[in-house]
């Protein structure tokens, strides 16, 4: 601006030597030029101010999760979700705004949500523990498949009629959901084809994707509590909760490393004619490794589940020390009723089969599938107490229980 003033002064000196008519024309031109320069200068300053506001956010620390990021600004946050389902290259941006917050005009986003959220619908039981840990479970107003929820605290809300049944995930009752008018629906997707969510968004209710289930690192899954917390203005509390989980998990892992032996283990269960078990690069297999056990299929890689014949598993794993089952079998008698051939496994003969299906909620939901992803520290301690009981002699297992006689 100082240089512009000098130019104006020089121009005025020059005008003194000209006729009145010429002076008037030139003066009008200079005034117009000065106005344009001033306008562009102000616009540039506004643009720079907008850029500063966007670039001066405070990123929330994400240590293990690969699927999301959070950046907090004055009055709003930007949450980004990367690859929300397997094989996706989609990046989604969610703008979380406090009431009366000023937002940069050039900010681009996929969904806008006013925070803190007062009423929410979630669609996976894995979302429930995060709500409870953050003490916002009372804000849950609807869920598809209420019988799958195991938590006693949330079941009390269900029994009192405060949480509405929304049908099934693959066929959500949109009429009931729309009547609820939640501030946001937190969903998940296995692919990009979800007409239900599209229809919900058309009514003005924002839908955001929680991709915790895509994470392969146990602590990465648990860290999605920070994603959930952003919608309630509780990222600081979420960080404190996660830090404790991380600390307990790493301490348990360090303890497991002191074990003198490394037992051989198998996992999974039979369904029809196939034995399904986790790949060696999976979330579940990571626990076996960090509990200091030798998972006999640790070299396999893939997504989903490894599918093998009974004969294939028997040949490779009949002498495994432990069998960690995810099936619905509760007792050895039930297991042998399904097939007498199971008696050929050492783990069955020595009664070292452990299952997650014994610990259920009052309506049949399996606690492991609900709480496990949020509490990897408890899963790891369970497995250490099974594989190396001398390291945790007084520990009471939370998820994995021995089959009944």
mmCIF file of C-alpha atoms in Angstrom, residues 6 83-84 94 99 123 137 153-154 165 173 182 253 325 331 369-370 382 391 393:
data_model
loop_
_atom_site.group_PDB
_atom_site.id
_atom_site.type_symbol
_atom_site.label_atom_id
_atom_site.label_comp_id
_atom_site.label_asym_id
_atom_site.label_seq_id
_atom_site.Cartn_x
_atom_site.Cartn_y
_atom_site.Cartn_z
ATOM 1 C CA UNK A 6 3.804 7.362 -3.921
ATOM 2 C CA UNK A 83 -10.809 -46.475 2.062
ATOM 3 C CA UNK A 84 -13.976 -47.139 4.110
ATOM 4 C CA UNK A 94 -16.811 -34.946 7.226
ATOM 5 C CA UNK A 99 -23.281 -23.973 16.700
ATOM 6 C CA UNK A 123 -25.294 -49.780 12.952
ATOM 7 C CA UNK A 137 -24.759 -44.276 25.338
ATOM 8 C CA UNK A 153 -25.777 -50.965 30.323
ATOM 9 C CA UNK A 154 -27.154 -50.496 26.794
ATOM 10 C CA UNK A 165 -35.434 -51.399 16.680
ATOM 11 C CA UNK A 173 -36.418 -49.676 8.382
ATOM 12 C CA UNK A 182 -31.072 -38.429 14.531
ATOM 13 C CA UNK A 253 2.698 -58.234 25.033
ATOM 14 C CA UNK A 325 -12.640 -71.686 18.229
ATOM 15 C CA UNK A 331 -19.209 -78.345 25.015
ATOM 16 C CA UNK A 369 -17.709 -59.544 18.636
ATOM 17 C CA UNK A 370 -19.076 -56.441 20.383
ATOM 18 C CA UNK A 382 -7.150 -63.898 27.708
ATOM 19 C CA UNK A 391 2.293 -65.650 33.605
ATOM 20 C CA UNK A 393 -2.134 -67.119 37.394
#
